[in-house]
Short mmCIF file of C-alpha atoms in Angstrom, two decimals:
data_model
loop_
_atom_site.label_atom_id
_atom_site.label_comp_id
_atom_site.label_asym_id
_atom_site.label_seq_id
_atom_site.Cartn_x
_atom_site.Cartn_y
_atom_site.Cartn_z
CA MET A 1464 0.00 0.00 0.00
CA GLU A 1465 1.21 3.49 -0.88
CA LEU A 1466 -0.22 6.82 0.28
CA TYR A 1467 0.24 10.35 -1.02
CA LEU A 1468 1.99 13.05 0.97
CA ASN A 1469 0.02 16.25 1.42
CA GLU A 1470 2.60 18.46 -0.33
CA ARG A 1471 1.29 21.62 1.32
CA SER A 1472 2.35 20.32 4.74
CA LEU A 1473 6.04 20.41 3.75
CA VAL A 1474 5.96 24.21 3.75
CA CYS A 1475 6.46 25.46 7.28
CA PRO A 1476 8.04 28.73 8.40
CA GLY A 1477 10.29 29.34 11.39
CA ARG A 1478 13.24 27.35 12.60
CA LEU A 1479 13.48 23.65 11.86
CA GLY A 1480 14.24 22.80 15.49
CA ALA A 1481 10.97 24.39 16.59
CA HIS A 1482 9.08 21.77 14.56
CA TRP A 1483 10.89 18.72 15.86
CA GLU A 1484 8.03 17.47 18.03
CA ALA A 1485 5.82 17.41 14.92
CA ILE A 1486 8.53 15.67 12.90
CA THR A 1487 8.93 12.97 15.57
CA ARG A 1488 5.15 12.53 15.72
CA PHE A 1489 5.12 12.13 11.93
CA CYS A 1490 7.90 9.50 12.08
CA ASN A 1491 5.90 7.58 14.71
CA LEU A 1492 2.86 7.73 12.43
CA VAL A 1493 4.87 6.37 9.50
CA ASP A 1494 6.18 3.49 11.63
CA ALA A 1495 2.62 2.65 12.68
CA LEU A 1496 1.43 2.78 9.07
CA LYS A 1497 4.18 0.37 8.05
CA SER A 1498 2.81 -2.17 10.52
CA PHE A 1499 -0.45 -2.02 8.54
CA GLY A 1500 1.18 -2.55 5.16
CA LEU A 1501 2.45 0.88 4.09
CA THR A 1502 5.38 0.53 1.70
CA LYS A 1503 6.03 4.12 0.61
CA ILE A 1504 4.67 7.65 0.87
CA VAL A 1505 4.52 9.13 -2.62
CA CYS A 1506 5.77 12.73 -2.85
CA PRO A 1507 5.53 15.21 -5.74
CA ALA A 1508 8.57 15.52 -8.00
CA GLY A 1509 11.21 17.81 -6.53
CA TYR A 1510 9.93 17.51 -2.96
CA LYS A 1511 13.51 17.50 -1.60
CA HIS A 1512 13.81 21.15 -2.64
CA CYS A 1513 10.97 22.13 -0.29
CA ALA A 1514 12.14 24.20 2.67
CA LEU A 1515 11.19 22.61 5.95
CA GLY A 1516 11.76 25.21 8.66
CA GLY A 1517 14.02 27.13 6.32
CA VAL A 1518 16.11 24.06 5.44
CA LYS A 1519 15.76 22.29 2.11
CA LEU A 1520 15.37 18.56 2.58
CA ALA A 1521 18.16 17.93 0.06
CA ALA A 1522 20.48 19.96 2.28
CA CYS A 1523 20.02 17.50 5.16
CA TYR A 1524 22.30 14.89 3.58
CA PRO A 1525 25.69 16.58 4.12
CA PRO A 1526 26.64 17.41 7.75
CA SER A 1527 25.78 20.96 8.80
CA GLU A 1528 25.52 23.15 11.86
CA VAL A 1529 21.76 23.43 11.45
CA LEU A 1530 21.03 19.85 12.52
CA THR A 1531 22.51 17.58 15.14
CA ALA A 1532 23.71 14.21 13.88
CA ASP A 1533 20.71 12.44 15.43
CA ARG A 1534 18.16 14.77 13.86
CA ARG A 1535 19.92 14.71 10.53
CA ASN A 1536 19.86 10.89 10.54
CA GLU A 1537 16.18 10.89 11.49
CA LEU A 1538 15.27 13.00 8.46
CA ILE A 1539 17.51 11.06 6.09
CA THR A 1540 16.06 7.74 7.31
CA LEU A 1541 12.54 9.08 6.81
CA MET A 1542 13.25 10.19 3.25
CA ASP A 1543 15.26 7.16 2.18
CA SER A 1544 13.14 4.42 3.76
CA SER A 1545 9.62 5.88 3.66
CA PHE A 1546 9.38 8.50 0.91
CA ARG A 1547 9.64 8.10 -2.82
CA GLU A 1548 9.32 10.66 -5.57
CA ALA A 1549 6.35 10.25 -7.90
CA ARG A 1550 7.27 8.82 -11.28
CA GLU A 1551 6.62 10.84 -14.40
CA GLY A 1552 2.90 10.90 -15.10
CA GLU A 1553 2.06 8.99 -11.93
CA LEU A 1554 0.28 11.90 -10.26
CA ASP A 1555 -2.60 12.94 -12.49
CA ALA A 1556 -2.57 16.75 -12.52
CA SER A 1557 -6.15 16.81 -13.84
CA LEU A 1558 -7.43 15.40 -10.53
CA VAL A 1559 -7.66 18.28 -8.07
CA PHE A 1560 -9.19 18.94 -4.67
CA SER A 1561 -9.89 22.37 -3.27
CA GLU A 1562 -11.42 23.74 -0.10
CA ASP A 1563 -12.72 26.78 -1.98
CA SER A 1564 -15.11 26.88 -4.91
CA GLU A 1565 -12.70 28.96 -7.01
CA PHE A 1566 -10.00 26.28 -6.79
CA GLN A 1567 -7.46 28.93 -5.84
CA ASN A 1568 -5.62 26.61 -3.47
CA ALA A 1569 -6.15 23.34 -5.33
CA SER A 1570 -4.03 20.28 -4.56
CA PHE A 1571 -3.42 17.47 -7.01
CA THR A 1572 -2.04 15.12 -4.34
CA LEU A 1573 -5.31 15.48 -2.42
CA GLY A 1574 -7.12 15.13 -5.74
CA ASN A 1575 -5.37 11.85 -6.53
CA ALA A 1576 -6.02 10.58 -3.00
CA CYS A 1577 -9.70 11.50 -3.34
CA ALA A 1578 -9.95 9.61 -6.64
CA THR A 1579 -8.67 6.43 -4.99
CA ASP A 1580 -10.60 6.92 -1.72
CA LEU A 1581 -7.37 6.78 0.30
CA PRO A 1582 -6.10 9.24 2.91
CA VAL A 1583 -3.23 11.68 2.54
CA VAL A 1584 -0.42 11.91 5.08
CA SER A 1585 0.44 15.34 6.51
CA LEU A 1586 3.47 16.59 8.38
CA ALA A 1587 1.61 18.80 10.84
CA CYS A 1588 4.19 21.43 11.73
CA ASP A 1589 1.30 23.88 11.50
CA SER A 1590 -1.86 23.25 13.54
CA SER A 1591 -3.97 23.83 10.43
CA PHE A 1592 -2.93 20.35 9.28
CA GLU A 1593 -4.13 18.71 12.49
CA VAL A 1594 -7.49 17.68 11.06
CA ASP A 1595 -8.97 14.24 10.40
CA GLU A 1596 -10.69 15.25 7.17
CA TRP A 1597 -10.50 17.87 4.45
CA HIS A 1598 -13.93 18.99 3.22
CA GLY A 1599 -14.14 20.62 -0.18
CA LEU A 1600 -14.64 20.01 -3.89
CA PHE A 1601 -13.15 17.42 -6.21
CA ARG A 1602 -12.81 18.02 -9.93
CA ARG A 1603 -11.64 15.76 -12.74
CA GLY A 1604 -10.26 17.82 -15.61
CA GLU A 1605 -12.84 20.34 -16.79
CA GLY A 1606 -15.67 18.32 -15.28
CA LYS A 1607 -18.21 19.60 -12.80
CA PRO A 1608 -16.86 19.96 -9.23
CA MET A 1609 -18.33 17.53 -6.71
CA LYS A 1610 -18.47 17.74 -2.95
CA ALA A 1611 -15.83 15.48 -1.46
CA VAL A 1612 -13.98 14.55 1.69
CA VAL A 1613 -10.33 13.50 1.89
CA ARG A 1614 -9.17 11.69 5.02
CA ASN A 1615 -6.01 13.08 6.61
CA LEU A 1616 -3.47 11.23 8.76
CA TYR A 1617 -1.12 13.34 10.87
CA GLN A 1618 -0.67 11.25 14.01
CA LYS A 1619 -1.01 7.68 15.22
CA THR A 1620 -4.50 6.97 16.62
CA GLU A 1621 -6.75 3.98 17.29
CA GLU A 1622 -8.91 5.06 14.33
CA MET A 1623 -5.97 5.06 11.93
CA PRO A 1624 -6.49 1.49 10.57
CA VAL A 1625 -10.08 2.26 9.49
CA SER A 1626 -8.85 5.37 7.63
CA LEU A 1627 -6.66 3.15 5.45
CA ILE A 1628 -9.55 1.21 3.92
CA SER A 1629 -10.96 2.03 0.49
CA PHE A 1630 -14.46 0.64 1.01
CA PRO A 1631 -15.67 1.26 -2.57
CA LEU A 1632 -12.92 -1.11 -3.70
CA GLY A 1633 -13.58 -3.54 -0.84
CA ALA A 1634 -16.86 -4.04 1.03
CA ARG A 1635 -18.98 -2.38 -1.67
CA LYS A 1636 -18.08 -5.22 -4.03
CA LYS A 1637 -18.71 -7.96 -1.49
CA SER A 1638 -21.72 -9.87 -0.22
CA ALA A 1639 -22.16 -9.30 3.51
CA GLN A 1640 -23.45 -12.84 4.00
CA ALA A 1641 -20.90 -14.61 1.80
CA GLU A 1642 -17.80 -12.54 2.70
CA PRO A 1643 -18.48 -10.74 5.98
CA MET A 1644 -14.79 -10.75 6.98
CA TRP A 1645 -13.21 -9.96 3.61
CA ASN A 1646 -10.43 -7.72 5.02
CA VAL A 1647 -8.44 -10.47 6.71
CA GLU A 1648 -4.99 -8.99 6.09
CA MET A 1649 -5.75 -5.65 7.74
CA ALA A 1650 -7.63 -7.32 10.60
CA GLY A 1651 -4.67 -9.63 11.19
CA CYS A 1652 -2.29 -6.66 11.29
CA TYR A 1653 -4.51 -4.97 13.87
CA LEU A 1654 -4.68 -8.02 16.13
CA SER A 1655 -0.94 -8.53 15.83
CA ASN A 1656 -0.35 -4.90 16.86
CA VAL A 1657 -2.50 -5.25 19.97
CA GLY A 1658 -0.90 -8.60 20.89
CA HIS A 1659 -4.01 -10.72 20.47
CA LEU A 1660 -3.58 -14.51 20.57
CA PRO A 1661 -6.15 -16.91 19.06
CA GLN A 1662 -6.43 -18.62 22.43
CA ARG A 1663 -5.21 -16.26 25.12
CA SER A 1664 -2.56 -17.83 27.34
CA VAL A 1665 -3.71 -15.92 30.43
CA SER A 1666 -7.33 -16.11 31.47
CA PHE A 1667 -9.26 -12.95 32.14
CA LYS A 1668 -9.76 -12.19 35.83
CA THR A 1669 -13.44 -11.34 35.47
CA VAL A 1670 -16.25 -11.73 32.96
CA GLU A 1671 -16.42 -7.95 32.73
CA GLU A 1672 -12.73 -7.76 31.81
CA LYS A 1673 -13.20 -10.33 29.05
CA GLN A 1674 -16.28 -8.61 27.68
CA ALA A 1675 -14.59 -5.20 27.64
CA TYR A 1676 -11.62 -6.67 25.75
CA LEU A 1677 -13.80 -8.42 23.19
CA ILE A 1678 -16.07 -5.42 22.65
CA ARG A 1679 -13.13 -3.09 22.07
CA HIS A 1680 -11.23 -5.24 19.60
CA ALA A 1681 -14.18 -6.94 17.90
CA THR A 1682 -15.63 -3.50 17.21
CA MET A 1683 -12.44 -2.50 15.38
CA ILE A 1684 -12.41 -5.77 13.42
CA ALA A 1685 -16.03 -5.21 12.38
CA ARG A 1686 -15.32 -1.63 11.28
CA LEU A 1687 -12.25 -2.70 9.29
CA ASN A 1688 -14.59 -4.91 7.28
CA GLY A 1689 -17.22 -2.24 6.65
CA TRP A 1690 -19.65 -2.94 9.49
CA GLU A 1691 -20.97 -0.10 11.63
CA TYR A 1692 -22.40 -0.23 15.13
CA HIS A 1693 -26.21 -0.04 15.29
CA PRO A 1694 -27.13 1.41 18.70
CA THR A 1695 -30.91 1.03 18.28
CA ILE A 1696 -30.86 -2.66 17.39
CA SER A 1697 -28.21 -3.32 20.05
CA THR A 1698 -30.47 -1.77 22.70
CA LEU A 1699 -33.50 -3.69 21.43
CA ASN A 1700 -31.66 -6.96 22.02
CA ARG A 1701 -30.24 -6.25 25.46
CA LYS A 1702 -31.87 -7.67 28.51
CA LYS A 1703 -30.88 -8.30 32.08
CA GLY A 1704 -27.53 -10.06 32.19
CA VAL A 1705 -27.15 -10.13 28.39
CA LEU A 1706 -25.06 -7.60 26.47
CA ARG A 1707 -25.51 -7.15 22.73
CA TYR A 1708 -23.23 -5.23 20.38
CA ILE A 1709 -24.73 -5.45 16.91
CA PHE A 1710 -23.43 -4.03 13.65
CA TYR A 1711 -25.04 -3.63 10.25
CA SER A 1712 -23.46 -3.96 6.78
CA ALA A 1713 -23.13 -0.21 6.25
CA ARG A 1714 -20.39 -0.32 3.59
CA PHE A 1715 -21.61 -3.38 1.70
CA ARG A 1716 -23.92 -3.51 -1.31
CA GLN A 1717 -26.81 -4.63 0.91
CA LYS A 1718 -27.02 -2.83 4.23
CA ASP A 1719 -29.50 -5.18 5.93
CA THR A 1720 -27.25 -7.96 7.23
CA TYR A 1721 -26.27 -8.00 10.91
CA LEU A 1722 -23.22 -9.00 12.90
CA SER A 1723 -23.28 -9.53 16.67
CA ILE A 1724 -20.19 -9.87 18.86
CA ASP A 1725 -19.98 -13.31 20.50
CA LEU A 1726 -19.04 -12.55 24.11
CA GLU A 1727 -18.83 -16.19 25.22
CA HIS A 1728 -15.45 -17.17 23.74
CA GLU A 1729 -12.02 -15.74 24.48
CA ASP A 1730 -11.21 -15.52 20.79
CA ILE A 1731 -12.92 -12.88 18.64
CA ARG A 1732 -16.05 -14.34 17.08
CA PHE A 1733 -19.31 -13.05 15.66
CA GLU A 1734 -22.85 -14.27 15.04
CA LEU A 1735 -24.10 -13.48 11.51
CA CYS A 1736 -27.81 -12.77 10.98
CA ASP A 1737 -29.88 -12.00 7.89
CA TYR A 1738 -32.18 -9.04 7.15
CA ASP A 1739 -34.93 -10.50 9.38
CA GLY A 1740 -32.50 -11.07 12.23
CA CYS A 1741 -32.47 -14.84 11.72
CA HIS A 1742 -29.21 -16.43 12.81
CA LEU A 1743 -27.11 -17.85 9.94
CA LYS A 1744 -23.80 -19.00 11.43
CA GLU A 1745 -20.93 -18.28 13.80
CA ILE A 1746 -17.62 -17.01 12.41
CA ARG A 1747 -14.15 -16.07 13.65
CA TRP A 1748 -12.55 -12.70 12.97
CA ASP A 1749 -10.88 -14.14 9.84
CA GLY A 1750 -14.15 -15.42 8.37
CA THR A 1751 -13.62 -19.06 9.35
CA VAL A 1752 -16.98 -20.65 10.07
CA THR A 1753 -16.97 -22.21 13.54
CA ASP A 1754 -20.62 -23.25 13.52
CA ASN A 1755 -22.65 -23.43 10.32
CA ASN A 1756 -25.89 -24.45 12.03
CA PRO A 1757 -28.46 -21.66 12.42
CA LYS A 1758 -29.77 -21.41 15.98
CA SER A 1759 -33.12 -19.80 16.65
CA ASN A 1760 -32.04 -18.75 20.15
CA HIS A 1761 -29.35 -16.61 18.49
CA ASN A 1762 -31.87 -14.68 16.39
CA ILE A 1763 -32.02 -10.92 16.97
CA ILE A 1764 -34.80 -8.35 16.91
CA VAL A 1765 -34.43 -5.89 14.05
CA HIS A 1766 -37.78 -4.08 14.28
CA GLY A 1767 -37.54 -0.37 14.91
CA LYS A 1768 -34.36 -0.05 12.87
#
């Protein structure tokens, strides 16, 4: 997976040293992204001639009095291991995104990211880049501008993995009943990052501890596959002593299939139900079917949705 750099975020005034906290935060973000499959951040041609805090990135390679050896190495490592310059014709200049209707401050890196439904990555030396989304207009060539949103990554967060998913290229093309857990690779990366084991070697101390763990991580697994929490249906199915966390197929072609977290096992499992709430089967986080026999006592109420 490759992401585009928000080229505007490379322009930052002041002294380079004053921005080092933001640079370190950006390097931590890049490391986290690599654990989810990032290979390179694609930068516009000539990006090394951009002045970062008054210092051109190309000038960081030879020793200088501006940077300590450690900081110099940090920047060089970032550029050499994580950045790559866009190849000729790779960035389509006809795809532009602008926050104003006159397209006075249009960006073709944001435009290309918008066209692929992937986020951009920003070096937030300026607080104006500390946003989760850019809202504006997308235009393809001389076509009519359309309202659009571009996701923006500037720091490592728990929500970061979901921001990396292009759902039109994933869940939208899948059947929620046939392929409910289609995004196995990303889900596996997430569980690896949080240290989840298929069968946990240490038992939970309390039922509440186990349930809290499963709810937190199963929710992320569901979202990575295009399922969204449905608070109304979850509440409808809760009763004394029974918790229900139910999701619907929000990003799939059909949005009327339901997924309920199985809170009985220590591994992450779900109960899959159809549009009427009838139980279909039990599955693991990777889509493996653990029980293919529908059980009426696992049906859910979907009225009032």
